[in-house]
mmCIF file of N, CA and C in Angstrom:
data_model
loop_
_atom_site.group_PDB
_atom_site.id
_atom_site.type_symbol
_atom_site.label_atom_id
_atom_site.label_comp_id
_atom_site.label_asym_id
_atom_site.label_seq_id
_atom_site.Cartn_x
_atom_site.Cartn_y
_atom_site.Cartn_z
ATOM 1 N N UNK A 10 17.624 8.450 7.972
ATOM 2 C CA UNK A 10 16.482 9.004 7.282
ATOM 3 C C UNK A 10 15.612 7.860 6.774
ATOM 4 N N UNK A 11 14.517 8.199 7.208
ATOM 5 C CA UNK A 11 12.987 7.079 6.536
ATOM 6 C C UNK A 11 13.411 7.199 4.712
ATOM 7 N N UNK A 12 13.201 5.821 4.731
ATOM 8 C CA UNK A 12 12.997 6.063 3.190
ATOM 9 C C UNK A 12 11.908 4.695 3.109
ATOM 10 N N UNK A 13 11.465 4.866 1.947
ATOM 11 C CA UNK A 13 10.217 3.480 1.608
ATOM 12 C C UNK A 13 10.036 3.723 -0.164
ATOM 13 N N UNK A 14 10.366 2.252 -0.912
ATOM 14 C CA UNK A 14 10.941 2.477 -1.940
ATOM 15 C C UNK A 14 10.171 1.449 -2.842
ATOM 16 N N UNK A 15 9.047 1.478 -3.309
ATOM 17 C CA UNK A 15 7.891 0.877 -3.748
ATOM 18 C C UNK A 15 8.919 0.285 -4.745
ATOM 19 N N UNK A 16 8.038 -1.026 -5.435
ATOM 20 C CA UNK A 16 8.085 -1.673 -6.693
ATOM 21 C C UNK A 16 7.441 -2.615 -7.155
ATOM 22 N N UNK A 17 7.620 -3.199 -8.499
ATOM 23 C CA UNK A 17 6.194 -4.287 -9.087
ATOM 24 C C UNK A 17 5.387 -3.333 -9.744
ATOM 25 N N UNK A 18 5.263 -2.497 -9.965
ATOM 26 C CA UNK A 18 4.263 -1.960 -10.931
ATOM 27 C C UNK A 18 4.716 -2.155 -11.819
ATOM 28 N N UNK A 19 3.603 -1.887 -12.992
ATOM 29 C CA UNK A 19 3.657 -2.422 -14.491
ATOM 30 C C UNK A 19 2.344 -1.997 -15.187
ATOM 31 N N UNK A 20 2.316 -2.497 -16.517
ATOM 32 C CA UNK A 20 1.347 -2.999 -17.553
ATOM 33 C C UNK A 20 0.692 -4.211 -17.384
ATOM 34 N N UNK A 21 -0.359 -4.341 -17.114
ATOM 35 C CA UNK A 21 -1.099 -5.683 -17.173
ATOM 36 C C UNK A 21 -2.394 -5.642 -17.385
ATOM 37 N N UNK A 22 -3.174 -6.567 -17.969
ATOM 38 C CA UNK A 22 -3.955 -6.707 -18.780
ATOM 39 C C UNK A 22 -5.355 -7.048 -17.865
ATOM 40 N N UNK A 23 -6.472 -6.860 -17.613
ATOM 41 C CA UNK A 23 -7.604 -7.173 -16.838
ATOM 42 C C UNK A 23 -8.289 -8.310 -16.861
ATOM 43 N N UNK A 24 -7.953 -8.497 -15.344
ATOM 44 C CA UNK A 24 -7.724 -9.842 -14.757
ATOM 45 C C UNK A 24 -6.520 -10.770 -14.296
ATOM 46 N N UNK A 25 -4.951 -9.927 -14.322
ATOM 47 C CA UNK A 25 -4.117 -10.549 -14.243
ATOM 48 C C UNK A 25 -3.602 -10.001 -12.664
ATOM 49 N N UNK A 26 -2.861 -10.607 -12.666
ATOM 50 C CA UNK A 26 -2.033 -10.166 -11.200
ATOM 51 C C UNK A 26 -0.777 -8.955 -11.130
ATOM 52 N N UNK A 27 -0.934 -8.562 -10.556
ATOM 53 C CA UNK A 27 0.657 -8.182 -10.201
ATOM 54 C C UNK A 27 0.852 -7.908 -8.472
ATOM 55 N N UNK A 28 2.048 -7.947 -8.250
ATOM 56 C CA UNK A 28 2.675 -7.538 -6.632
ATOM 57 C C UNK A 28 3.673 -6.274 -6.676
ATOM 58 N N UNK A 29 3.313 -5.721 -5.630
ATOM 59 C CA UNK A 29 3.732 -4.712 -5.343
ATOM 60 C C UNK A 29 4.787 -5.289 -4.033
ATOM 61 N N UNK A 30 5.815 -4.461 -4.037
ATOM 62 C CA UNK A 30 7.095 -4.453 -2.648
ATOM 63 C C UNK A 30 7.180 -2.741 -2.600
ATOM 64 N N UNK A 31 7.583 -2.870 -0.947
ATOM 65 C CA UNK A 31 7.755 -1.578 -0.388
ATOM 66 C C UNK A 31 8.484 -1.818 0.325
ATOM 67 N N UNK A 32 10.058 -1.844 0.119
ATOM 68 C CA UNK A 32 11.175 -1.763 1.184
ATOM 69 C C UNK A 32 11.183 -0.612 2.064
ATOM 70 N N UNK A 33 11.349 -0.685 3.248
ATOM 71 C CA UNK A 33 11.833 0.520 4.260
ATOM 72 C C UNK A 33 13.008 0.223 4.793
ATOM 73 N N UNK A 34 13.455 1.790 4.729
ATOM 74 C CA UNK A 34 15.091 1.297 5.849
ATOM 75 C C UNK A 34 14.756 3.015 6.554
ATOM 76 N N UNK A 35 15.790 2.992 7.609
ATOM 77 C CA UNK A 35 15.631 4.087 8.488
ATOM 78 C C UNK A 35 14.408 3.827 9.102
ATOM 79 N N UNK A 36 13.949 2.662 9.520
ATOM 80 C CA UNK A 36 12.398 3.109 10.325
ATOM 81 C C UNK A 36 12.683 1.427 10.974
ATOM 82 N N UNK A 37 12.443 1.970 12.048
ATOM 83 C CA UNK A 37 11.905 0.604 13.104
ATOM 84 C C UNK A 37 10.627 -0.454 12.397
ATOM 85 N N UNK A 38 11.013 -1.143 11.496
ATOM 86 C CA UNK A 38 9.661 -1.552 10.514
ATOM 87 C C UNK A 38 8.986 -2.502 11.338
ATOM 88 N N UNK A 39 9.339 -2.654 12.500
ATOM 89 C CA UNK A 39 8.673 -4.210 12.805
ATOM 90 C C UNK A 39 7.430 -3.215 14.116
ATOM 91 N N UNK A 40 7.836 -2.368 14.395
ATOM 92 C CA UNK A 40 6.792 -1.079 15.119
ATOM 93 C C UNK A 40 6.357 0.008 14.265
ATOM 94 N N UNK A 41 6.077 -0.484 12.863
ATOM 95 C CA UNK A 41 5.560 0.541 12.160
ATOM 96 C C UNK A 41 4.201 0.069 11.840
ATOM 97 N N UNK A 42 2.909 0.287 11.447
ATOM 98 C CA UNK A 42 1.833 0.073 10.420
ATOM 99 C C UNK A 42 1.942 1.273 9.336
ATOM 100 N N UNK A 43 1.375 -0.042 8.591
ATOM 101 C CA UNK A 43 1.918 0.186 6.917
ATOM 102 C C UNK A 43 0.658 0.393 6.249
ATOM 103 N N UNK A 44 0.688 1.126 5.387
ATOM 104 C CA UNK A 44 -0.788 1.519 4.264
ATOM 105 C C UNK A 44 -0.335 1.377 2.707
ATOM 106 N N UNK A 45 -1.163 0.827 2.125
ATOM 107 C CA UNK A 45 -0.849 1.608 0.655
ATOM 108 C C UNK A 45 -2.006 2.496 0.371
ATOM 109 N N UNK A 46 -1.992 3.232 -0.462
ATOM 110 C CA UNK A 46 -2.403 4.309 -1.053
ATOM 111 C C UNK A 46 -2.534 4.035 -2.840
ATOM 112 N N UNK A 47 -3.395 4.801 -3.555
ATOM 113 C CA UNK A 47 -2.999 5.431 -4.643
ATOM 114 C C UNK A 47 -4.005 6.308 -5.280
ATOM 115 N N UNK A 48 -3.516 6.913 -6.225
ATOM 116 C CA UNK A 48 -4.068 7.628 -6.889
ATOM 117 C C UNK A 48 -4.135 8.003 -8.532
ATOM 118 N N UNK A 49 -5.557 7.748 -8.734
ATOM 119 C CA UNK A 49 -5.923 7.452 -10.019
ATOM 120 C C UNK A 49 -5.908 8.717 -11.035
ATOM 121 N N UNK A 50 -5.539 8.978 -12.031
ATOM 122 C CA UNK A 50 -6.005 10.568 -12.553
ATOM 123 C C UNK A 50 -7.281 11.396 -12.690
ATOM 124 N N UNK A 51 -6.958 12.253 -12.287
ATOM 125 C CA UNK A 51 -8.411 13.198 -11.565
ATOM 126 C C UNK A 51 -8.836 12.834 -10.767
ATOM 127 N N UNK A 52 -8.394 12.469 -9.869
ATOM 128 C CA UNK A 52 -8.942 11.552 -8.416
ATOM 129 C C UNK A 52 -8.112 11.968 -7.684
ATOM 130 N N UNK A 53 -8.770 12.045 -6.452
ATOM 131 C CA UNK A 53 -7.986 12.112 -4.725
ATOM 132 C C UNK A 53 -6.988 11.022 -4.545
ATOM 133 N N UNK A 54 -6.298 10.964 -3.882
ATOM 134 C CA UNK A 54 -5.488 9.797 -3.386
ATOM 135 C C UNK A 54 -6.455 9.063 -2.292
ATOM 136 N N UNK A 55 -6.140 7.968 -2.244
ATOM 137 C CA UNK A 55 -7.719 6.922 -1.688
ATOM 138 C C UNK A 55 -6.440 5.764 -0.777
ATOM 139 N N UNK A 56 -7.814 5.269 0.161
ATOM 140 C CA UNK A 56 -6.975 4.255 0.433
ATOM 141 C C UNK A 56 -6.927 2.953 0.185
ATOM 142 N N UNK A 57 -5.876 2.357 0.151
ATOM 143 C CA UNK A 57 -6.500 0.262 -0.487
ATOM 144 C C UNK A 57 -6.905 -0.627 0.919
ATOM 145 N N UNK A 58 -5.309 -0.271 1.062
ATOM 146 C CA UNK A 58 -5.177 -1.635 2.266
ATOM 147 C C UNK A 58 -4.279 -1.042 3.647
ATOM 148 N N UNK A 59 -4.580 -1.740 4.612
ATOM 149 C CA UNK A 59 -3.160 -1.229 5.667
ATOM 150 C C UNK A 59 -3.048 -2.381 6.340
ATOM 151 N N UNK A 60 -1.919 -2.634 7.142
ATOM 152 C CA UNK A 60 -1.693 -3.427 8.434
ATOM 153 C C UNK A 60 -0.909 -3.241 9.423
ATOM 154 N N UNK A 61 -1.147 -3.943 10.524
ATOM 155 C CA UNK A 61 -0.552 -2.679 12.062
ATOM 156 C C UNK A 61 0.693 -4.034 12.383
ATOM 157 N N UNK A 62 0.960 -3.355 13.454
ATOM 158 C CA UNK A 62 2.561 -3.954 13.705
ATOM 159 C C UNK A 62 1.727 -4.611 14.826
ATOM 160 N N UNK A 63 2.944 -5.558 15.854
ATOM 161 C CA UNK A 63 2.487 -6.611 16.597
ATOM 162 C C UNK A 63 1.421 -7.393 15.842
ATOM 163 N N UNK A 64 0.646 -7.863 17.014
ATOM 164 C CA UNK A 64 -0.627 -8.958 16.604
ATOM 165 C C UNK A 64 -1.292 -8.025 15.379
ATOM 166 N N UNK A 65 -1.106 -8.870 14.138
ATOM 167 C CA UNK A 65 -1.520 -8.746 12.751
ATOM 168 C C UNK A 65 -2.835 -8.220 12.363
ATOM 169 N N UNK A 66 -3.297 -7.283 12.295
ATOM 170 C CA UNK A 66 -4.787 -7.161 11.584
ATOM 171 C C UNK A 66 -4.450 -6.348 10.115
ATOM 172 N N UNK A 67 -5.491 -6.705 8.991
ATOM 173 C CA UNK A 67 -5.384 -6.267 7.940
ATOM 174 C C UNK A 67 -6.613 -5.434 7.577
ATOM 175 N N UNK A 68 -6.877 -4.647 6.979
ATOM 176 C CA UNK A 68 -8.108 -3.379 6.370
ATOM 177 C C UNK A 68 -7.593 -3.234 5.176
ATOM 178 N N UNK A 69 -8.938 -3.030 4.606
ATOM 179 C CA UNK A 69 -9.111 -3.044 2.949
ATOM 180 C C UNK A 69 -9.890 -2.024 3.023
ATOM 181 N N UNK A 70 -10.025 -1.479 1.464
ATOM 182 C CA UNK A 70 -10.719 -0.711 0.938
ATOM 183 C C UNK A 70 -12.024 -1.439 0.154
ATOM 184 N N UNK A 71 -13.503 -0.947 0.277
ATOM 185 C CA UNK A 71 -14.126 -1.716 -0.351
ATOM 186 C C UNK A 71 -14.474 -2.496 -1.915
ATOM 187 N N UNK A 72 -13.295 -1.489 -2.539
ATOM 188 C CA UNK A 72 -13.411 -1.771 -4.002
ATOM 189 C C UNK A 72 -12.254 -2.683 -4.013
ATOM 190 N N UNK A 73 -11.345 -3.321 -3.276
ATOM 191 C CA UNK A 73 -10.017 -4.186 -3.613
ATOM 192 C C UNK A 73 -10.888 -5.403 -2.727
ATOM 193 N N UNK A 74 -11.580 -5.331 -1.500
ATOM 194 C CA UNK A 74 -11.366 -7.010 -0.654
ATOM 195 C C UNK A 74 -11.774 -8.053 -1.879
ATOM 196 N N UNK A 75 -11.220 -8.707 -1.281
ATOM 197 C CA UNK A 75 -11.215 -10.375 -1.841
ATOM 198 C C UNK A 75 -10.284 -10.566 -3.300
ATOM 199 N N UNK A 76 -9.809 -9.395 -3.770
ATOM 200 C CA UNK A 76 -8.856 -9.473 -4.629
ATOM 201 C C UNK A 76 -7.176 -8.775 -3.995
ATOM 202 N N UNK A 77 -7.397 -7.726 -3.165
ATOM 203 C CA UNK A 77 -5.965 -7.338 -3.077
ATOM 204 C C UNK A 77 -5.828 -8.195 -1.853
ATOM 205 N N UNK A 78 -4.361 -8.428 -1.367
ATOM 206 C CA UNK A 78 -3.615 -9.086 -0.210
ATOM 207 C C UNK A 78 -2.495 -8.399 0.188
ATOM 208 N N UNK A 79 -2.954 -7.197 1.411
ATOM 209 C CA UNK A 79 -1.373 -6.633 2.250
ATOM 210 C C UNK A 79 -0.833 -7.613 3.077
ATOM 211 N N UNK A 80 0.557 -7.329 2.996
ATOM 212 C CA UNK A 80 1.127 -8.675 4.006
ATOM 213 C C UNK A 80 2.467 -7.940 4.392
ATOM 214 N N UNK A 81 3.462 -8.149 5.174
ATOM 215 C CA UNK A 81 4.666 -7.978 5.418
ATOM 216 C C UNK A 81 5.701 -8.730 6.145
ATOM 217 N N UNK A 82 7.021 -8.421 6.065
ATOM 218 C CA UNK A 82 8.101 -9.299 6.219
ATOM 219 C C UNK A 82 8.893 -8.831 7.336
ATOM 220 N N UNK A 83 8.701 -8.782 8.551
ATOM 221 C CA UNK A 83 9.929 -7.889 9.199
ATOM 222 C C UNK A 83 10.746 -8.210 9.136
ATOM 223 N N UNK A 84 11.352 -9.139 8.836
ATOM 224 C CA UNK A 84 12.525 -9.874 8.864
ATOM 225 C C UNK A 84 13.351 -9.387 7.264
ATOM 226 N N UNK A 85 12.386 -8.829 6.286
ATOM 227 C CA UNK A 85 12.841 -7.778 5.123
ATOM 228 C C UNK A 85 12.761 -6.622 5.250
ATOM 229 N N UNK A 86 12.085 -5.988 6.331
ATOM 230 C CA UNK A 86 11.843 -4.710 6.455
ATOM 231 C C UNK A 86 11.155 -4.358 5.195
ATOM 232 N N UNK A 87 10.292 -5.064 4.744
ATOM 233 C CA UNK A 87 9.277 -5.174 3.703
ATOM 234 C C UNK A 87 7.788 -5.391 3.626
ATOM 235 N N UNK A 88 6.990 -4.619 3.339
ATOM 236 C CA UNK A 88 5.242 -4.482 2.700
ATOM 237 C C UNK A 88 5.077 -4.825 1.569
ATOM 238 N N UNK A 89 3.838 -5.829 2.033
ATOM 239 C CA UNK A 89 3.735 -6.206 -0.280
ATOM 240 C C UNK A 89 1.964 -5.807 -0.464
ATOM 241 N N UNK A 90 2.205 -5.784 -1.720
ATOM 242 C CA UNK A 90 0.494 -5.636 -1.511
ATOM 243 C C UNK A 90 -0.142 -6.358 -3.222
ATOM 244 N N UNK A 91 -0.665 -7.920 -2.773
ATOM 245 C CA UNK A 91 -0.846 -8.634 -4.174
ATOM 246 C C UNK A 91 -2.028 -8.023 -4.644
ATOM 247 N N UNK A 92 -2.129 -8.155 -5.572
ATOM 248 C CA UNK A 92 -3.195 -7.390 -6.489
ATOM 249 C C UNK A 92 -3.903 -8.598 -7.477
ATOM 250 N N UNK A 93 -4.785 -9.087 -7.086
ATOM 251 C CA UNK A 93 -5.766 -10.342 -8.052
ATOM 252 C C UNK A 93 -6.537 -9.754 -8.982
ATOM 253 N N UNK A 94 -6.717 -10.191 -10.153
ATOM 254 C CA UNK A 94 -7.958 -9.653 -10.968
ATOM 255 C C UNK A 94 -8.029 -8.174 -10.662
ATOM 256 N N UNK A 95 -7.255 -7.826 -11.423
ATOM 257 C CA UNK A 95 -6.729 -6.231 -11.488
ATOM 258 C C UNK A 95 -8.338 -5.961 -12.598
ATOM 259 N N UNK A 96 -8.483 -4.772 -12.435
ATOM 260 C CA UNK A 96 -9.418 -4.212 -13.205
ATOM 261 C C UNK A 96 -8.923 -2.878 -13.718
ATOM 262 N N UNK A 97 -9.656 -2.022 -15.111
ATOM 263 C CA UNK A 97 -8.677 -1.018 -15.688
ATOM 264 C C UNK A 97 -8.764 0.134 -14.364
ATOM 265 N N UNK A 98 -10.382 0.145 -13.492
ATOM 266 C CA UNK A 98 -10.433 0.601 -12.620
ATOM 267 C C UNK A 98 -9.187 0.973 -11.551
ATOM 268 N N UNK A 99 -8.717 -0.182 -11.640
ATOM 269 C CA UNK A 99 -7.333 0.188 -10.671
ATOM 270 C C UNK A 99 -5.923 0.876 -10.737
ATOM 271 N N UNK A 100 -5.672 1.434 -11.676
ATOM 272 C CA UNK A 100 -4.899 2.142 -12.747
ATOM 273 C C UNK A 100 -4.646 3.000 -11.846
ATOM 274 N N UNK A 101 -3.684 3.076 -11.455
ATOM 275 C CA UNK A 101 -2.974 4.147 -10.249
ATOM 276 C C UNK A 101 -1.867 4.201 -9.832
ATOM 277 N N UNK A 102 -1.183 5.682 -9.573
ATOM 278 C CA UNK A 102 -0.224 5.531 -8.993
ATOM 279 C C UNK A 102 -0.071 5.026 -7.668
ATOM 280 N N UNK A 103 0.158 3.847 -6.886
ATOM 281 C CA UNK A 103 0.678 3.425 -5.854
ATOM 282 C C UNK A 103 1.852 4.160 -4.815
ATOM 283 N N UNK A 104 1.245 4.129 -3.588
ATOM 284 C CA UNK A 104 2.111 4.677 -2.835
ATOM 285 C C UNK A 104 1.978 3.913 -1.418
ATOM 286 N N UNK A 105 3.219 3.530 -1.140
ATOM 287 C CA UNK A 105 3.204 3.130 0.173
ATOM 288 C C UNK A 105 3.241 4.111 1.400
ATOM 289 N N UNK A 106 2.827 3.702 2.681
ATOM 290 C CA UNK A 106 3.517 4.941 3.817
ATOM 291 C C UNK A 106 3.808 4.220 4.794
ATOM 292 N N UNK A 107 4.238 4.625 6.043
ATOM 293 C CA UNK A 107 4.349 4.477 7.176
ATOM 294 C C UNK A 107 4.428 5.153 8.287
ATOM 295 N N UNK A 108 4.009 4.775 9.406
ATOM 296 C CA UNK A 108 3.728 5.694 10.346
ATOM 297 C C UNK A 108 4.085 4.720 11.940
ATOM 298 N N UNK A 109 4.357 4.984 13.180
ATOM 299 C CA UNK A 109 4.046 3.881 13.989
ATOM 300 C C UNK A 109 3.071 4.665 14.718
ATOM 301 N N UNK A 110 2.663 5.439 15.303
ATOM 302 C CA UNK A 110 1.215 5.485 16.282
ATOM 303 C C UNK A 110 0.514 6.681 15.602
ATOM 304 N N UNK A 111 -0.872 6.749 16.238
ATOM 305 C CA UNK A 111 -1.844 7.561 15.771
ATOM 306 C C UNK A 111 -2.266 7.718 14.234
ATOM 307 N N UNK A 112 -3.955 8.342 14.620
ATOM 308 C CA UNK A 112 -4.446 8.518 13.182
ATOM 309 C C UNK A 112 -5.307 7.014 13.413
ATOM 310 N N UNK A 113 -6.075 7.207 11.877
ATOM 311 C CA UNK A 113 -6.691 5.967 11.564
ATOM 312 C C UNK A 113 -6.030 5.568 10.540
ATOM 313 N N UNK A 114 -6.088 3.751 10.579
ATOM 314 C CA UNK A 114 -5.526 3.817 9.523
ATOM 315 C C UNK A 114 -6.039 3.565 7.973
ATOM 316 N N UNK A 115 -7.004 4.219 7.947
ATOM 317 C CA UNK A 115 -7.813 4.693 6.332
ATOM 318 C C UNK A 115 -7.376 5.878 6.123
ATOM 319 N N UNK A 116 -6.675 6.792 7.147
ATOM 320 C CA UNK A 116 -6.897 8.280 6.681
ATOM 321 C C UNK A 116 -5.419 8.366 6.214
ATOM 322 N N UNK A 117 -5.025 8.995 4.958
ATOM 323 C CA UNK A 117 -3.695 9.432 4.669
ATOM 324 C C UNK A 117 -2.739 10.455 5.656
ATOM 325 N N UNK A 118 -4.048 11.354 6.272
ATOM 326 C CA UNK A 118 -2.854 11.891 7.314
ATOM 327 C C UNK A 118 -2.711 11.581 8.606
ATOM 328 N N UNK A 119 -2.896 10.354 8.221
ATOM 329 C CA UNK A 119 -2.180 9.591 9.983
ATOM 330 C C UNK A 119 -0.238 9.207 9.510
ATOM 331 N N UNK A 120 -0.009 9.121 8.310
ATOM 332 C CA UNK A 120 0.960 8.484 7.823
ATOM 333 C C UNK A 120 2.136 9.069 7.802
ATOM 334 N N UNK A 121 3.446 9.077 8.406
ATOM 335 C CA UNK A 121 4.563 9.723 8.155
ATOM 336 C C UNK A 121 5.259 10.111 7.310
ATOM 337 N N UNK A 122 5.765 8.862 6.937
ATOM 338 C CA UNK A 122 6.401 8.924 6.054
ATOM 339 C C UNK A 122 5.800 7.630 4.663
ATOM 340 N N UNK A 123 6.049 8.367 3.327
ATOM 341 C CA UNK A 123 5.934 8.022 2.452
ATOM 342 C C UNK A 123 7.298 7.690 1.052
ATOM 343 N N UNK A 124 6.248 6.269 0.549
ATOM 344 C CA UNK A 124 7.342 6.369 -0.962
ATOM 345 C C UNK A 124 7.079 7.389 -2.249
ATOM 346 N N UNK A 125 7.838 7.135 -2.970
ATOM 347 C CA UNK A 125 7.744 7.676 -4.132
ATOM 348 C C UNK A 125 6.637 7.413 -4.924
ATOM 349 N N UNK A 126 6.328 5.914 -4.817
ATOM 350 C CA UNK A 126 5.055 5.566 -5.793
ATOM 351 C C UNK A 126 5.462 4.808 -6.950
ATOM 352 N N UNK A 127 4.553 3.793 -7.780
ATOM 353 C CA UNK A 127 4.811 3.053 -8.318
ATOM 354 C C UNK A 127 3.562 3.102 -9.344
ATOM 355 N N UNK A 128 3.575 3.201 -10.772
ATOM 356 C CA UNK A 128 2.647 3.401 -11.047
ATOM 357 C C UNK A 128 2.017 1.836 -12.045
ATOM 358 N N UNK A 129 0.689 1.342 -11.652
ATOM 359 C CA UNK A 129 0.186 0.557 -12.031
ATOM 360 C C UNK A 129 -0.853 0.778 -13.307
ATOM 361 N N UNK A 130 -0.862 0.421 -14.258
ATOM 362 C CA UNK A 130 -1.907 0.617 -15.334
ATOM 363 C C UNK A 130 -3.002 -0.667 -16.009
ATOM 364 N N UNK A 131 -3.614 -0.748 -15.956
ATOM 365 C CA UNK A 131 -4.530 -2.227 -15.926
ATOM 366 C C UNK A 131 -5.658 -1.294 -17.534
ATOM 367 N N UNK A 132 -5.061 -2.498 -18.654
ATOM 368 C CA UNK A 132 -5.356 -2.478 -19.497
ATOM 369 C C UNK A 132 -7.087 -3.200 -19.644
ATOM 370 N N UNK A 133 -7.739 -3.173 -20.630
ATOM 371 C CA UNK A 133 -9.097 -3.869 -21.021
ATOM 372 C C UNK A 133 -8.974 -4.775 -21.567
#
């Protein structure tokens, strides 16, 4: 069974960092592309960042580039997703997914399987 098991969220203050991890087990991770997600209160679930398996490409969301960084480990069967100069704006529950083919990968329902979520809060 897929499982994907977020972590690194926290309290932090605007402008600081934090990292996010998304272990997977049960899933071929090194033929998967990976997304994070989250969702803010009273808000849709949105997308941040993703990246595809084989030859590496990365996609952002326009409110994170040049501050967030998706990256992954196959060799951990692990997704991270750094977070620079957090703003209170970004205050969300985090969710990783995975999927290996089809869909785009901005759209949430291209994605298979999902974590639980991790929730981030970015103070003023």
């Amino acid at each position: 069974q897929v499982q994907l098991v977020e972590s690194g969220g926290g309290l932090v203050q605007a402008g600081g960092s934090l990292g996010l991890s998304c272990a997977a087990s049960g899933l071929t991770f090194s033929s998967s592309r990976m997304g994070w997600f989250r969702q803010a209160p009273g808000k849709e679930r949105e997308f941040v960042a993703g990246i595809t398996r084989g030859v590496v490409n990365t996609y952002y969301a326009d409110s994170v580039k040049g501050r967030f960084t998706i990256s992954r480990d196959n060799a951990k069967n692990t997704a991270y997703l750094q977070m620079n100069s957090l703003k209170p704006g970004d205050t969300a529950v985090y969710y990783c997914a995975a999927v290996y083919t089809g869909g785009s990968v901005y759209e949430q329902s291209s994605y298979k399987y999902w974590g639980q979520g991790t929730q981030v809060t970015v103070s003023s």
